[in-house]
Amino acid sequence: MKPGTGRIYISRLPSPYRRPVQAMCRRILRQYPNTAAFVVIGSVADGSWAPDSDADLVWVISGRRRKKWHDELDYDYEGVVELVTMNLTSLKEEFAQHSPMSRSIQRGIVLYDPRGIMARLRQVRLGPPTREWMDKWWSFFSHRLDWGMDSYRQARRMHRRFCRDRCTCQITEVLTRAVVNLARVLLATEGVVAISKAGMRPVSPAVLRGPRLREAMEIALKAHHEKRDLALPEAAELAYLGRWLRKRLAGILGQPA
């Protein structure tokens, strides 16, 4: 059965992901029958997945989700399926801005598309990400970098005071996400579109020309993939990379809004 029929079409998914993805889609449809589409993106869609990879499931809804949708769906952020949620308006914005997400969706595995929305969007010709998209992400993740840097500085102070024989400091993954996404914006300013974490590895040297910067980027991508907090030495390297990215992007895009 093909997408567009109202059925959940999972046969193109790698076998380890079929049951958990189908189960999540069914739970969503029971609670939100106004769902417009499901698309799997990222490493599971492009074949670069590893045994510990998540299935990134784009859930497009007509209307709004209820406040407690996480509880309604029994959604586990640490589980196999990671939801990327958007409504029809935000989906249209992604394509209007030629964002990396719009490219991911075009290249993704469509599971459910009863209105043919994804079939039409696959025909849209995408160019480089627009300046509007770059400015929006630069501003958003610059503020997230501030939060991550605050976490790092607080952990460093606590480390000096309390860690003696063994360090147990953990720094929030907000720092990781900020660094990865600011690197994605910098790549976009060079005309390089990275649509997945795995896809960032071969293209990052185009903008990260020093070995320390590249090593810090590898730490960030690995921690992001594992969805974990950072140890203090890792956070120190990501803080170094984050400051460097901020300086470069401010020189190209100006100060964030």
Short mmCIF file of C-alpha atoms in Angstrom, two decimals:
data_model
loop_
_atom_site.label_atom_id
_atom_site.label_comp_id
_atom_site.label_asym_id
_atom_site.label_seq_id
_atom_site.Cartn_x
_atom_site.Cartn_y
_atom_site.Cartn_z
CA MET A 1 0.00 0.00 0.00
CA LYS A 2 1.46 3.36 -1.02
CA PRO A 3 1.45 6.68 0.89
CA GLY A 4 -1.64 8.70 0.04
CA THR A 5 -4.06 5.88 0.87
CA GLY A 6 -4.44 6.60 4.59
CA ARG A 7 -2.37 3.55 5.57
CA ILE A 8 0.97 3.61 7.42
CA TYR A 9 3.52 2.45 4.87
CA ILE A 10 6.57 1.01 6.67
CA SER A 11 8.04 -1.51 4.25
CA ARG A 12 10.88 0.81 3.17
CA LEU A 13 12.12 1.22 6.75
CA PRO A 14 15.02 -0.94 7.97
CA SER A 15 13.50 -3.89 9.82
CA PRO A 16 14.65 -2.88 13.36
CA TYR A 17 12.60 0.32 13.12
CA ARG A 18 9.36 -0.93 11.60
CA ARG A 19 7.54 -1.97 14.76
CA PRO A 20 8.49 0.99 17.01
CA VAL A 21 7.77 3.54 14.27
CA GLN A 22 4.47 1.93 13.35
CA ALA A 23 3.45 1.77 17.02
CA MET A 24 4.21 5.48 17.49
CA CYS A 25 2.27 6.43 14.34
CA ARG A 26 -0.74 4.42 15.50
CA ARG A 27 -0.68 6.02 18.95
CA ILE A 28 -0.57 9.45 17.36
CA LEU A 29 -3.42 8.73 14.94
CA ARG A 30 -5.62 7.47 17.79
CA GLN A 31 -5.16 10.76 19.63
CA TYR A 32 -4.76 13.06 16.60
CA PRO A 33 -6.78 11.80 13.60
CA ASN A 34 -6.15 15.21 11.97
CA THR A 35 -2.51 14.23 11.40
CA ALA A 36 -1.49 15.26 7.87
CA ALA A 37 1.70 13.24 7.35
CA PHE A 38 4.49 11.10 8.79
CA VAL A 39 7.97 11.09 7.26
CA VAL A 40 11.13 9.40 8.56
CA ILE A 41 14.24 11.51 7.98
CA GLY A 42 17.92 11.38 8.94
CA SER A 43 20.20 8.38 9.07
CA VAL A 44 17.41 5.78 9.02
CA ALA A 45 16.10 7.32 5.79
CA ASP A 46 19.46 7.76 4.04
CA GLY A 47 20.96 4.40 5.05
CA SER A 48 23.72 5.78 7.29
CA TRP A 49 22.09 4.51 10.51
CA ALA A 50 23.98 2.55 13.17
CA PRO A 51 22.52 0.03 15.63
CA ASP A 52 22.10 2.78 18.24
CA SER A 53 20.56 5.35 15.86
CA ASP A 54 17.15 6.88 16.51
CA ALA A 55 14.40 6.99 13.93
CA ASP A 56 13.64 10.69 13.40
CA LEU A 57 9.91 10.81 12.71
CA VAL A 58 8.45 14.05 11.33
CA TRP A 59 4.86 14.39 12.53
CA VAL A 60 2.83 17.00 10.62
CA ILE A 61 -0.51 17.93 12.14
CA SER A 62 -3.43 20.06 10.99
CA GLY A 63 -4.22 22.33 13.91
CA ARG A 64 -2.59 22.19 17.33
CA ARG A 65 -1.32 19.61 19.75
CA ARG A 66 -2.69 19.58 23.24
CA LYS A 67 -0.43 20.73 26.08
CA LYS A 68 0.08 17.24 27.47
CA TRP A 69 0.64 15.49 24.15
CA HIS A 70 3.84 13.89 25.49
CA ASP A 71 1.78 12.10 28.17
CA GLU A 72 -1.02 11.22 25.77
CA LEU A 73 1.44 9.47 23.46
CA ASP A 74 3.58 7.97 26.24
CA TYR A 75 6.47 9.62 24.43
CA ASP A 76 9.95 8.74 25.65
CA TYR A 77 12.65 11.13 24.45
CA GLU A 78 15.23 8.44 25.20
CA GLY A 79 13.39 5.87 23.10
CA VAL A 80 14.05 4.57 19.59
CA VAL A 81 11.69 7.04 17.92
CA GLU A 82 12.45 10.76 18.15
CA LEU A 83 9.58 13.00 17.11
CA VAL A 84 10.06 16.14 15.03
CA THR A 85 6.75 17.97 15.39
CA MET A 86 5.36 20.66 13.11
CA ASN A 87 2.05 21.96 11.79
CA LEU A 88 1.17 22.79 8.20
CA THR A 89 2.20 26.43 8.62
CA SER A 90 5.67 25.59 9.90
CA LEU A 91 6.05 22.94 7.18
CA LYS A 92 5.33 25.56 4.51
CA GLU A 93 7.83 27.94 6.15
CA GLU A 94 10.55 25.29 6.03
CA PHE A 95 10.06 24.89 2.29
CA ALA A 96 9.73 28.63 1.66
CA GLN A 97 13.10 29.15 3.41
CA HIS A 98 14.72 26.17 1.61
CA SER A 99 15.87 24.93 5.00
CA PRO A 100 17.94 21.80 5.59
CA MET A 101 14.81 20.32 7.16
CA SER A 102 12.90 20.77 3.90
CA ARG A 103 15.63 18.84 2.08
CA SER A 104 15.52 16.11 4.72
CA ILE A 105 11.78 15.79 4.23
CA GLN A 106 12.10 15.64 0.45
CA ARG A 107 14.65 12.83 0.78
CA GLY A 108 12.85 11.08 3.63
CA ILE A 109 10.68 7.98 3.70
CA VAL A 110 7.02 8.94 3.54
CA LEU A 111 4.93 6.67 5.74
CA TYR A 112 1.57 8.42 5.73
CA ASP A 113 0.30 11.09 3.34
CA PRO A 114 -3.48 10.78 2.88
CA ARG A 115 -3.83 14.26 1.33
CA GLY A 116 -0.84 13.99 -0.97
CA ILE A 117 0.92 16.92 0.75
CA MET A 118 4.32 15.26 0.76
CA ALA A 119 3.90 14.10 -2.82
CA ARG A 120 3.45 17.74 -3.86
CA LEU A 121 6.33 19.02 -1.73
CA ARG A 122 8.68 16.50 -3.29
CA GLN A 123 8.23 18.39 -6.55
CA VAL A 124 9.37 21.73 -5.08
CA ARG A 125 12.74 22.82 -6.39
CA LEU A 126 14.96 23.83 -3.48
CA GLY A 127 17.89 26.21 -3.59
CA PRO A 128 20.33 27.20 -0.82
CA PRO A 129 18.85 28.11 2.56
CA THR A 130 17.54 31.67 2.53
CA ARG A 131 18.99 34.51 4.57
CA GLU A 132 15.76 34.49 6.58
CA TRP A 133 16.43 30.90 7.67
CA MET A 134 20.07 31.64 8.51
CA ASP A 135 19.13 34.71 10.60
CA LYS A 136 16.42 32.79 12.44
CA TRP A 137 18.66 29.86 13.36
CA TRP A 138 21.61 32.10 14.14
CA SER A 139 19.50 34.03 16.64
CA PHE A 140 17.82 30.98 18.18
CA PHE A 141 20.95 28.90 18.68
CA SER A 142 23.07 31.85 19.74
CA HIS A 143 20.76 32.18 22.75
CA ARG A 144 20.93 28.42 23.31
CA LEU A 145 24.72 28.72 23.27
CA ASP A 146 24.44 31.27 26.10
CA TRP A 147 22.47 28.74 28.15
CA GLY A 148 24.98 26.00 27.44
CA MET A 149 27.93 28.24 28.31
CA ASP A 150 26.25 29.18 31.59
CA SER A 151 25.91 25.48 32.41
CA TYR A 152 29.58 24.94 31.58
CA ARG A 153 30.76 27.86 33.73
CA GLN A 154 28.65 26.74 36.69
CA ALA A 155 29.96 23.18 36.42
CA ARG A 156 33.54 24.48 36.26
CA ARG A 157 33.04 26.46 39.46
CA MET A 158 31.52 23.45 41.22
CA HIS A 159 34.37 21.30 39.96
CA ARG A 160 36.98 23.56 41.55
CA ARG A 161 35.15 23.51 44.86
CA PHE A 162 34.04 19.91 45.23
CA CYS A 163 35.74 17.52 42.81
CA ARG A 164 38.83 15.94 44.32
CA ASP A 165 39.48 12.27 43.60
CA ARG A 166 36.79 11.80 40.97
CA CYS A 167 34.88 14.26 38.78
CA THR A 168 31.17 13.65 38.17
CA CYS A 169 30.37 17.00 36.53
CA GLN A 170 27.82 16.87 33.71
CA ILE A 171 27.00 19.76 31.38
CA THR A 172 23.60 20.02 29.72
CA GLU A 173 23.26 18.85 26.12
CA VAL A 174 21.93 22.33 25.24
CA LEU A 175 25.58 23.25 24.62
CA THR A 176 25.94 20.32 22.21
CA ARG A 177 22.81 21.16 20.25
CA ALA A 178 23.79 24.83 20.00
CA VAL A 179 27.25 24.05 18.65
CA VAL A 180 26.01 21.50 16.10
CA ASN A 181 23.33 23.82 14.78
CA LEU A 182 25.55 26.90 14.67
CA ALA A 183 28.01 24.84 12.62
CA ARG A 184 25.12 23.97 10.30
CA VAL A 185 24.37 27.68 9.85
CA LEU A 186 28.02 28.45 9.12
CA LEU A 187 28.06 25.71 6.50
CA ALA A 188 24.96 27.25 4.93
CA THR A 189 26.72 30.62 4.61
CA GLU A 190 29.29 28.79 2.48
CA GLY A 191 26.59 27.20 0.34
CA VAL A 192 26.96 23.79 1.98
CA VAL A 193 23.70 22.17 3.13
CA ALA A 194 24.06 19.48 5.80
CA ILE A 195 20.81 17.62 6.38
CA SER A 196 21.96 15.13 9.01
CA LYS A 197 24.61 14.72 11.70
CA ALA A 198 26.30 11.98 9.68
CA GLY A 199 26.23 14.28 6.66
CA MET A 200 28.05 16.99 8.60
CA ARG A 201 31.21 14.95 9.12
CA PRO A 202 32.56 15.03 5.57
CA VAL A 203 31.64 18.68 4.94
CA SER A 204 32.63 20.29 8.27
CA PRO A 205 36.33 20.63 7.29
CA ALA A 206 35.19 23.13 4.65
CA VAL A 207 34.64 25.67 7.44
CA LEU A 208 36.51 24.14 10.43
CA ARG A 209 40.08 24.25 9.23
CA GLY A 210 41.97 23.75 12.49
CA PRO A 211 42.46 20.31 14.09
CA ARG A 212 41.13 21.43 17.47
CA LEU A 213 37.96 22.78 15.86
CA ARG A 214 37.41 19.57 13.92
CA GLU A 215 38.03 17.42 16.99
CA ALA A 216 35.55 19.51 18.99
CA MET A 217 32.99 19.09 16.21
CA GLU A 218 33.44 15.32 16.37
CA ILE A 219 32.82 15.40 20.14
CA ALA A 220 29.66 17.42 19.54
CA LEU A 221 28.33 15.10 16.83
CA LYS A 222 29.03 12.00 18.92
CA ALA A 223 27.38 13.42 22.06
CA HIS A 224 24.42 14.65 20.01
CA HIS A 225 23.98 11.19 18.48
CA GLU A 226 24.08 9.61 21.94
CA LYS A 227 21.72 12.23 23.42
CA ARG A 228 23.84 12.62 26.52
CA ASP A 229 25.28 15.32 28.74
CA LEU A 230 28.93 16.30 28.49
CA ALA A 231 31.85 15.63 30.79
CA LEU A 232 33.78 18.75 31.78
CA PRO A 233 36.75 18.24 29.37
CA GLU A 234 34.32 17.70 26.49
CA ALA A 235 32.37 20.81 27.41
CA ALA A 236 35.60 22.83 27.45
CA GLU A 237 36.23 21.86 23.81
CA LEU A 238 32.67 22.63 22.79
CA ALA A 239 32.85 25.99 24.55
CA TYR A 240 35.98 26.76 22.51
CA LEU A 241 34.21 25.79 19.28
CA GLY A 242 31.05 27.68 20.27
CA ARG A 243 32.96 30.91 20.85
CA TRP A 244 34.74 30.49 17.51
CA LEU A 245 31.46 29.85 15.67
CA ARG A 246 29.84 32.86 17.28
CA LYS A 247 32.67 35.14 16.21
CA ARG A 248 32.61 33.86 12.64
CA LEU A 249 28.83 34.08 12.30
CA ALA A 250 28.69 37.57 13.81
CA GLY A 251 31.21 38.65 11.17
CA ILE A 252 29.06 37.20 8.38
CA LEU A 253 25.47 37.70 9.57
CA GLY A 254 25.85 40.50 12.11
CA GLN A 255 24.77 40.33 15.73
CA PRO A 256 21.86 37.97 16.44
CA ALA A 257 18.42 39.41 17.11
#
